[in-house]
Structures are given as structure tokens and as C-alpha cells.
Short mmCIF file of C-alpha atoms in Angstrom, two decimals:
data_model
loop_
_atom_site.label_atom_id
_atom_site.label_comp_id
_atom_site.label_asym_id
_atom_site.label_seq_id
_atom_site.Cartn_x
_atom_site.Cartn_y
_atom_site.Cartn_z
CA MET O 317 42.63 -34.27 10.94
CA CYS O 318 42.46 -30.54 11.72
CA GLU O 319 40.19 -29.00 14.37
CA LYS O 320 37.73 -27.76 11.73
CA GLY O 321 37.36 -31.32 10.49
CA PHE O 322 36.34 -32.51 13.92
CA GLU O 323 33.86 -29.64 14.20
CA LEU O 324 32.27 -30.54 10.87
CA ILE O 325 31.50 -34.03 12.10
CA ASN O 326 30.38 -32.64 15.46
CA MET O 327 33.14 -34.39 17.45
CA ALA O 328 35.33 -31.45 18.45
CA ASN O 329 34.17 -31.50 22.05
CA THR O 330 34.83 -35.21 22.52
CA ILE O 331 37.88 -36.13 20.44
CA LEU O 332 40.04 -33.01 20.75
CA PRO O 333 40.07 -32.78 24.57
CA THR O 334 41.21 -36.42 24.79
CA ILE O 335 44.00 -35.90 22.29
CA SER O 336 45.07 -32.62 23.84
CA THR O 337 45.05 -33.89 27.41
CA ASN O 338 47.25 -36.86 26.58
CA LEU O 339 49.64 -34.82 24.46
CA THR O 340 49.97 -32.05 27.03
CA GLU O 341 50.56 -34.59 29.78
CA LEU O 342 53.34 -36.22 27.76
CA ILE O 343 55.00 -32.86 27.12
CA LEU O 344 54.84 -31.74 30.75
CA ASN O 345 56.08 -35.06 32.06
CA SER O 346 58.90 -35.05 29.51
CA LEU O 347 59.95 -31.62 30.73
CA ALA O 348 59.96 -32.85 34.29
CA ILE O 349 62.00 -35.95 33.42
CA SER O 350 64.57 -33.89 31.53
CA VAL O 351 65.06 -31.65 34.54
CA VAL O 352 65.54 -34.63 36.85
CA ILE O 353 68.07 -36.21 34.47
CA ARG O 354 70.10 -33.00 34.53
CA GLY O 355 70.09 -33.16 38.31
CA GLY O 356 68.02 -30.03 38.84
CA ASP O 357 64.85 -29.48 40.83
CA THR O 358 61.50 -29.99 39.17
CA PRO O 359 60.19 -26.49 38.31
CA ASP O 360 56.93 -25.23 39.82
CA PHE O 361 55.03 -25.35 36.55
CA VAL O 362 55.62 -29.08 35.98
CA ASP O 363 53.05 -31.25 37.73
CA LEU O 364 53.97 -34.92 37.52
CA ASN O 365 50.40 -35.81 38.50
CA TYR O 366 48.93 -33.33 36.00
CA SER O 367 46.28 -32.04 38.37
CA ASN O 368 43.10 -30.14 37.59
CA LYS O 369 44.74 -26.81 38.46
CA HIS O 370 47.33 -25.37 36.12
CA LYS O 371 49.42 -22.66 37.75
CA LEU O 372 51.36 -21.79 34.64
CA SER O 373 51.96 -18.12 35.39
CA ASN O 374 55.40 -19.07 36.76
CA LEU O 375 56.44 -19.62 33.15
CA ALA O 376 55.97 -15.95 32.35
CA VAL O 377 59.25 -14.10 32.08
CA GLU O 378 58.25 -10.76 30.65
CA ASN O 379 60.90 -9.53 28.26
CA PRO O 380 58.97 -7.07 26.09
CA ASP O 381 59.90 -6.49 22.50
CA VAL O 382 58.66 -2.90 22.79
CA VAL O 383 57.49 -0.59 25.56
CA VAL O 384 54.68 1.97 25.38
CA ALA O 385 54.87 4.95 27.75
CA LEU O 386 53.03 8.25 27.67
CA ASP O 387 56.04 10.08 29.11
CA GLY O 388 58.26 9.06 26.21
CA SER O 389 60.41 6.66 28.22
CA GLY O 390 59.50 3.70 25.98
CA ASN O 391 59.71 2.89 22.29
CA PHE O 392 56.28 4.39 21.56
CA THR O 393 53.73 6.71 23.15
CA SER O 394 50.82 5.08 21.28
CA ILE O 395 49.59 1.51 21.71
CA GLN O 396 48.49 1.33 18.08
CA GLU O 397 51.99 2.27 16.93
CA ALA O 398 53.39 -0.57 19.03
CA VAL O 399 50.86 -3.00 17.53
CA ASP O 400 51.78 -1.86 14.02
CA SER O 401 55.45 -2.52 14.76
CA ALA O 402 54.66 -6.21 15.24
CA GLY O 403 54.46 -6.61 11.47
CA SER O 404 58.25 -6.45 11.19
CA ARG O 405 58.91 -9.58 13.27
CA ARG O 406 59.48 -13.08 12.00
CA ARG O 407 56.16 -14.72 11.14
CA GLY O 408 54.71 -16.79 13.98
CA LYS O 409 57.07 -15.44 16.65
CA LYS O 410 55.44 -14.15 19.82
CA TYR O 411 55.58 -10.38 20.14
CA VAL O 412 55.36 -8.84 23.61
CA ILE O 413 54.20 -5.27 24.26
CA TYR O 414 54.52 -3.73 27.71
CA VAL O 415 52.18 -0.78 28.27
CA LYS O 416 53.25 1.31 31.23
CA ALA O 417 50.76 2.84 33.64
CA GLY O 418 48.73 5.70 32.22
CA ILE O 419 45.43 6.61 30.59
CA TYR O 420 45.66 5.91 26.86
CA GLN O 421 42.88 7.73 25.03
CA GLU O 422 42.98 5.94 21.71
CA TYR O 423 41.26 3.30 19.60
CA VAL O 424 43.30 0.17 18.97
CA GLU O 425 42.83 -2.55 16.36
CA ILE O 426 44.84 -5.76 16.06
CA GLN O 427 44.16 -7.19 12.62
CA HIS O 428 43.88 -10.86 11.65
CA LYS O 429 47.41 -10.96 10.26
CA VAL O 430 48.94 -9.90 13.60
CA ARG O 431 49.12 -13.18 15.49
CA ASN O 432 50.65 -14.30 18.79
CA LEU O 433 50.73 -10.85 20.30
CA LYS O 434 50.96 -10.50 24.07
CA MET O 435 50.20 -7.22 25.81
CA PHE O 436 50.63 -6.58 29.51
CA GLY O 437 50.25 -3.53 31.70
CA ASP O 438 50.87 -2.46 35.27
CA GLY O 439 47.49 -3.57 36.59
CA ILE O 440 43.78 -2.85 36.61
CA ASN O 441 43.11 0.90 36.95
CA LYS O 442 46.79 1.59 36.31
CA THR O 443 47.15 0.83 32.61
CA ILE O 444 43.88 2.09 31.09
CA ILE O 445 42.84 2.09 27.43
CA THR O 446 39.77 4.27 27.05
CA GLY O 447 37.36 5.60 24.43
CA ASN O 448 33.82 6.97 24.29
CA ARG O 449 32.36 6.08 20.91
CA HIS O 450 28.82 4.71 20.94
CA ALA O 451 26.17 3.35 18.59
CA GLY O 452 23.22 5.16 20.17
CA GLY O 453 22.41 8.42 21.92
CA ASP O 454 22.07 10.84 19.00
CA THR O 455 22.00 13.89 21.28
CA LEU O 456 25.24 13.11 23.11
CA ALA O 457 28.31 15.26 22.62
CA THR O 458 30.57 12.19 22.50
CA PRO O 459 31.31 10.70 19.05
CA LYS O 460 28.79 8.31 17.51
CA ALA O 461 30.24 5.34 15.66
CA GLY O 462 29.04 4.24 12.24
CA ASP O 463 28.01 0.86 13.66
CA LEU O 464 28.33 -1.17 16.83
CA LYS O 465 31.74 -2.67 16.04
CA GLU O 466 33.19 0.74 15.30
CA SER O 467 32.28 1.86 18.81
CA ALA O 468 34.88 -0.52 20.28
CA THR O 469 37.77 1.04 22.16
CA PHE O 470 39.88 -2.05 21.51
CA LYS O 471 39.41 -4.59 18.70
CA VAL O 472 41.44 -7.76 18.34
CA TYR O 473 41.16 -10.34 15.55
CA GLY O 474 44.64 -11.87 15.34
CA ARG O 475 44.90 -15.42 16.64
CA GLY O 476 46.62 -16.13 19.95
CA PHE O 477 46.22 -12.73 21.63
CA ILE O 478 47.00 -12.53 25.35
CA ALA O 479 46.28 -9.54 27.61
CA ARG O 480 47.20 -9.14 31.25
CA ASP O 481 46.80 -6.40 33.87
CA ILE O 482 44.98 -3.89 31.65
CA THR O 483 41.70 -1.95 31.92
CA PHE O 484 39.61 -1.58 28.74
CA GLN O 485 37.01 1.20 28.97
CA ASN O 486 34.16 2.75 27.08
CA THR O 487 33.00 5.87 28.90
CA ALA O 488 30.03 6.78 26.69
CA GLY O 489 27.85 6.12 29.73
CA PRO O 490 24.33 4.70 30.05
CA ASP O 491 22.95 7.38 27.69
CA GLY O 492 25.21 6.15 24.89
CA GLY O 493 23.34 2.92 24.31
CA GLN O 494 25.46 0.20 22.74
CA ALA O 495 29.13 1.00 23.31
CA LEU O 496 31.90 -1.60 23.26
CA ALA O 497 34.96 -1.54 25.46
CA LEU O 498 36.37 -4.66 23.78
CA LEU O 499 35.61 -6.55 20.59
CA ALA O 500 37.29 -9.95 20.94
CA GLY O 501 37.49 -11.93 17.71
CA SER O 502 40.79 -13.67 18.38
CA ASP O 503 40.86 -17.46 18.42
CA GLN O 504 42.71 -19.00 21.37
CA SER O 505 42.81 -15.67 23.18
CA ALA O 506 43.26 -15.25 26.92
CA PHE O 507 42.65 -12.32 29.26
CA TYR O 508 44.16 -12.44 32.73
CA ARG O 509 43.51 -9.90 35.50
CA CYS O 510 41.92 -7.44 33.10
CA SER O 511 38.93 -5.13 33.57
CA PHE O 512 36.24 -4.35 30.99
CA GLU O 513 34.15 -1.30 31.82
CA GLY O 514 31.06 -0.05 30.03
CA TYR O 515 27.29 -0.12 30.24
CA GLN O 516 25.34 -1.74 27.39
CA ASP O 517 27.35 -4.23 25.28
CA THR O 518 30.64 -3.81 27.13
CA LEU O 519 32.29 -7.01 25.88
CA LEU O 520 31.63 -8.53 22.46
CA THR O 521 33.02 -12.06 22.30
CA GLN O 522 32.57 -12.24 18.57
CA ASP O 523 33.59 -15.85 17.87
CA SER O 524 36.23 -18.57 18.37
CA LYS O 525 37.72 -19.87 21.63
CA GLN O 526 38.33 -17.39 24.45
CA PHE O 527 39.35 -17.57 28.12
CA TYR O 528 38.95 -14.96 30.87
CA LYS O 529 40.65 -15.48 34.23
CA GLU O 530 40.27 -13.28 37.33
CA CYS O 531 38.82 -10.44 35.27
CA GLN O 532 36.33 -7.71 36.19
CA ILE O 533 33.43 -7.02 33.83
CA TYR O 534 31.06 -4.06 34.33
CA GLY O 535 27.81 -3.28 32.56
CA THR O 536 24.03 -2.99 32.54
CA VAL O 537 22.39 -4.75 29.58
CA ASP O 538 23.76 -7.63 27.48
CA PHE O 539 27.22 -6.55 28.55
CA ILE O 540 28.74 -9.93 27.75
CA PHE O 541 27.49 -11.04 24.34
CA GLY O 542 28.46 -12.75 21.10
CA ASP O 543 28.86 -16.19 19.54
CA ALA O 544 32.18 -17.31 21.02
CA ARG O 545 33.09 -20.41 22.95
CA ALA O 546 34.18 -18.65 26.12
CA VAL O 547 34.97 -19.66 29.68
CA PHE O 548 34.96 -17.02 32.41
CA GLN O 549 36.79 -18.38 35.42
CA ASP O 550 37.00 -16.66 38.83
CA CYS O 551 35.73 -13.39 37.37
CA GLU O 552 33.89 -10.53 39.08
CA ILE O 553 30.73 -9.58 37.18
CA PHE O 554 29.44 -6.17 38.29
CA LEU O 555 26.01 -4.79 37.38
CA ARG O 556 26.03 -1.01 37.17
CA LYS O 557 23.34 1.61 37.69
CA PRO O 558 21.25 1.82 34.49
CA LEU O 559 19.09 4.64 33.18
CA PRO O 560 15.88 5.29 35.16
CA GLY O 561 13.54 2.39 34.48
CA GLY O 562 16.29 0.49 32.69
CA GLY O 563 16.81 -3.25 32.93
CA LEU O 564 19.76 -5.40 33.95
CA VAL O 565 20.88 -8.43 31.94
CA VAL O 566 24.33 -10.00 32.16
CA THR O 567 24.62 -12.09 28.97
CA ALA O 568 23.21 -12.41 25.47
CA HIS O 569 24.76 -15.39 23.75
CA GLY O 570 24.40 -15.58 19.97
CA ARG O 571 24.64 -19.21 18.84
CA LYS O 572 22.53 -19.36 15.67
CA TYR O 573 22.52 -23.05 14.70
CA HIS O 574 22.28 -26.24 16.72
CA ASN O 575 25.47 -27.73 15.23
CA GLN O 576 27.64 -24.75 16.19
CA THR O 577 30.04 -25.11 19.11
CA GLY O 578 29.55 -21.70 20.77
CA GLY O 579 28.62 -21.28 24.41
CA TYR O 580 29.34 -19.37 27.62
CA SER O 581 30.49 -20.90 30.87
CA PHE O 582 30.86 -18.86 34.05
CA GLN O 583 32.80 -20.91 36.57
CA GLY O 584 33.57 -19.71 40.08
CA CYS O 585 32.41 -16.18 39.26
CA ASN O 586 30.69 -13.60 41.47
CA ILE O 587 27.58 -11.82 40.16
CA THR O 588 27.05 -8.70 42.30
CA ALA O 589 26.09 -5.02 42.19
CA ALA O 590 28.70 -2.39 41.38
CA ASP O 591 29.28 0.44 43.84
CA ASP O 592 27.08 2.89 41.90
CA LEU O 593 24.11 0.48 41.95
CA LYS O 594 24.27 -0.66 45.58
CA PRO O 595 22.77 2.49 47.20
CA VAL O 596 19.82 2.61 44.77
CA ILE O 597 19.36 -1.06 43.98
CA ARG O 598 15.78 -1.14 45.30
CA GLN O 599 14.77 1.42 42.66
CA TYR O 600 15.41 -1.06 39.86
CA LYS O 601 14.05 -4.41 38.82
CA LYS O 602 16.17 -7.44 39.55
CA ALA O 603 18.80 -8.64 37.09
CA PHE O 604 18.68 -11.60 34.72
CA LEU O 605 21.58 -13.96 34.13
CA GLY O 606 20.96 -13.81 30.40
CA ARG O 607 18.60 -13.63 27.49
CA PRO O 608 19.14 -15.76 24.36
CA TRP O 609 20.19 -13.50 21.51
CA PHE O 610 19.80 -16.20 18.86
CA ALA O 611 17.85 -19.44 18.71
CA TYR O 612 20.49 -21.85 20.00
CA ALA O 613 22.18 -19.65 22.56
CA ARG O 614 23.97 -21.63 25.26
CA THR O 615 24.92 -20.21 28.67
CA VAL O 616 25.82 -21.97 31.91
CA PHE O 617 26.71 -20.75 35.40
CA ILE O 618 28.81 -23.23 37.37
CA GLN O 619 29.90 -23.08 41.01
CA SER O 620 29.34 -19.32 41.05
CA PHE O 621 28.03 -16.83 43.60
CA LEU O 622 24.74 -15.18 42.59
CA ASP O 623 23.77 -12.28 44.83
CA ASP O 624 20.17 -11.45 45.69
CA LEU O 625 19.94 -8.90 42.87
CA VAL O 626 19.33 -11.87 40.51
CA ASP O 627 15.66 -12.27 39.55
CA PRO O 628 14.10 -15.53 40.83
CA LYS O 629 13.20 -16.41 37.22
CA GLY O 630 16.87 -16.23 36.34
CA TRP O 631 16.47 -15.85 32.59
CA LEU O 632 14.65 -13.54 30.19
CA ASP O 633 13.23 -14.22 26.71
CA SER O 634 13.14 -11.02 24.66
CA TRP O 635 13.38 -12.52 21.16
CA GLY O 636 11.27 -15.68 21.31
CA HIS O 637 14.06 -18.24 21.66
CA ASN O 638 12.94 -19.94 24.87
CA LYS O 639 12.05 -23.21 23.11
CA THR O 640 15.52 -23.81 21.64
CA ALA O 641 18.05 -21.94 23.80
CA TYR O 642 19.97 -23.86 26.46
CA CYS O 643 20.49 -22.34 29.91
CA GLY O 644 22.02 -24.29 32.78
CA GLU O 645 23.01 -23.87 36.41
CA TYR O 646 25.23 -26.14 38.48
CA LYS O 647 25.95 -25.89 42.20
CA ASN O 648 25.79 -22.11 42.45
CA ASN O 649 25.42 -20.37 45.80
CA GLY O 650 24.16 -17.08 47.21
CA LYS O 651 20.68 -15.62 47.71
CA GLY O 652 20.12 -15.40 43.96
CA ALA O 653 21.07 -19.03 43.28
CA SER O 654 17.78 -20.68 44.24
CA THR O 655 16.28 -22.45 41.21
CA HIS O 656 12.80 -23.07 42.66
CA LYS O 657 11.18 -20.23 40.69
CA ARG O 658 13.32 -20.40 37.57
CA VAL O 659 11.86 -20.33 34.05
CA GLN O 660 10.18 -23.49 32.77
CA TRP O 661 11.77 -23.53 29.34
CA PRO O 662 12.23 -26.88 27.57
CA ASN O 663 16.02 -26.59 27.58
CA TYR O 664 16.54 -24.89 30.91
CA GLN O 665 18.39 -27.32 33.15
CA VAL O 666 19.29 -27.47 36.79
CA ILE O 667 22.39 -29.59 36.34
CA THR O 668 22.90 -32.24 39.02
CA ASP O 669 25.22 -34.62 37.18
CA PRO O 670 28.86 -33.44 37.27
CA LYS O 671 29.49 -35.28 34.00
CA ILE O 672 27.10 -32.87 32.27
CA ALA O 673 28.69 -29.87 33.98
CA GLU O 674 32.11 -31.06 32.78
CA HIS O 675 31.03 -30.38 29.19
CA PHE O 676 31.17 -26.67 30.02
CA THR O 677 34.65 -26.60 31.54
CA VAL O 678 37.92 -25.44 30.02
CA VAL O 679 39.02 -28.85 28.81
CA HIS O 680 35.81 -29.52 26.88
CA LEU O 681 34.13 -26.24 25.89
CA ILE O 682 37.25 -24.46 24.62
CA SER O 683 39.68 -27.42 24.32
CA GLY O 684 41.85 -25.45 26.72
CA ASN O 685 44.46 -28.11 27.44
CA ARG O 686 45.51 -27.84 23.80
CA TRP O 687 46.51 -24.18 23.92
CA LEU O 688 46.24 -22.52 27.35
CA PRO O 689 49.54 -24.01 28.63
CA THR O 690 51.36 -21.83 26.09
CA THR O 691 49.75 -18.61 27.38
CA SER O 692 51.24 -18.56 30.91
CA VAL O 693 47.71 -17.94 32.23
CA PRO O 694 46.69 -20.17 35.18
CA TYR O 695 43.48 -22.14 34.80
CA ILE O 696 41.37 -24.97 36.16
CA SER O 697 40.74 -27.55 33.46
CA GLY O 698 37.68 -29.19 35.00
CA LEU O 699 35.27 -28.64 37.87
CA GLU O 700 36.53 -27.07 41.07
CA LYS O 701 36.49 -29.48 44.00
CA LEU O 702 34.32 -27.77 46.61
#
């Protein structure tokens, strides 16, 4: 039975992780056995005990199919041209694009038909993809997009997209209103050591299964939003200086129906003020972890550091969804992690049972053991042992 079939009978989160864990374990152990039979050493990426931590980045041998360089030393000077060249490859084959250091002022779109594309750069703040379109701010000199999605500097829809060591920017600023740095609509996509920089609506996780590892995400209001199943692991979440009198909200999840599988999990993340907010932080109201965008929004913070800029209530209801939305917190720390004055919503939960928290980990929420081993991105499949 396919994954969609399991989702239709509401068993995707229970059946698939079991199947995937066993299958992945068999594959990894088979690889290890084959190496031993040949008389070689067991490679670093094979764990005979199949532990909770998966340090798979050792698998990554970056042999790019094409190189993008502004100075003309590569195959292309434009990232979009490199993406378009992926159409000539054999269907299903991974296509690797290396983007050399530089500031690429362009708008990039990876369409649904372009699958299994991997893009890596030279590091955060070295390889930068930047734009300044926005969906608000009529008086601004920067270009106004026709709608929110068109404001995105980078859009990706093709399944199996992987990005590493790249900064995605939207520089419209706080006056620009809604302005996307990244629109992520790629199923089984992974972002490793990337930075997403904007203000309102920085990162749209449109749908499907997504994973973010050791990333930096900057914004002011609803700057991580959408209807995806997404795990953010060991990420730095920075709240920036908003407009005078402006508010601060990290997430706005958009799960519409109770039988949908979407949800956010922030595991081992740090929620702190960005450098521009720190000197003036007392001039602004405290920040909220999230506000439910649609009725059955689902957002959980697990084993994360919440600084004292977090409002004691924790959560905000702007659209009347407090009776149906699910918000949870499990073993967080920091001055903003106290749950004594949190909201009293019916489905707000201070999670104390690790079995409940496990539902929001990589192995369960995004069925990560089924597909993350092929990405070369390291991950923790379950709860971190503190």
C-alpha cells in the first residue's frame, strides 16, 4: 500500500515509521556486513546498533553536475539557468548544483517536474540568493509582487530537494509586509546549514514532509508558516526588530482539517533575539511562539531553549482557533520556558510523557527514517537524551 493509502485511513504516523525503521535497519546492517565480508573496515555511516543519531553527512561526496559562479568560472552565472539544465538528465537521477560564493540577485523556481535536485554553496553568508519583492507596502520603491507566493526569492516544488550551506534572503524589510525568502513545497526536502532571512512570512512551508537541520531563521511575524509536516532540529530562530509598535510571532501553522497530518516540531532549537532587536528589546512587547493560522494547527516545541523575550502566555489567538488548535511544549529550558502562566486552551498541553513527545520527532511526524538516510543530512530520529 502506498503512503497516501496509509494517510487516508489515518495510519501513516503509526504504520510507516515501523516499516521504514525495520527496512532502513536491514539495509544499513547489510551494508556493514558486506564491508566486513570484503575484509574492509566498517564505514563511519554504518551503525550496527542503529542508534538514535544518524551522522550520515559522511556519505556526501560532492561531485557537482554543474557549477554556478558569478565570475564565469563555472558552467553558468545564473542559478535559474543551472536549474533549467537539470531537465536534460535521465529521469530520476540526482542532479547536483554547486553554487560558488557570491550574492545572486535573482528569483529562482524549481518546478514539480524537476525532482531529486541537490544544491550546495560555500556556506551561510557566503553563497547568498537574494530578492526584495513583497506583497505589501504600496509606497515602497522595491517591486511589489502580484501575490504572496510571487514575492518568494526562491520557490521549490520538485520532490526530493536538498539544500546545504546557502543563505536565502528577502530584503524588502519590515515596511514590505509579507515577503517570502523561501517557498518550500517539495516533499521529502531537507535543508542543512542554511539561513532564511526576512521579516514577515520569511519561510512558507507550503505542504508535504520537510526537514531543517542546523539552520538559521530570521523574522518578525509569522515568519515560519504553512501546512507542512516539518521538523526543525538544532536550528537558531532569531526574532528581528519589527516596525514601531509591531508584534513578534514565530509560527503560524495552517492545518485546516483534523484528519490532516501537518504539524511543526521544533527540537533542540534556540529562540532568541537577533542583534538588531537586542538593544531595543524593552521597547517591544514580548514574542509568542505561535498563533494558529487555521483551525487544526499543530505546533510543538521540544527540548528547546526559549529566551526571556517569550511572552509568559506563550501562544496567541488572532483568528479564533484556540478551541481546536494543538500547541505543546516538552522539556524546554530558558527564562521563557516556564509554563505556569501559559494559555488555558483546551488543546494546549504541557507534555510530560515522552511517548507523546515521540509523536513529534523525525521518525513519526515526517517518517524520516524512510527518506532522510538518502539525503546525507545528519539527524536525530527520536528524542535527544538529555
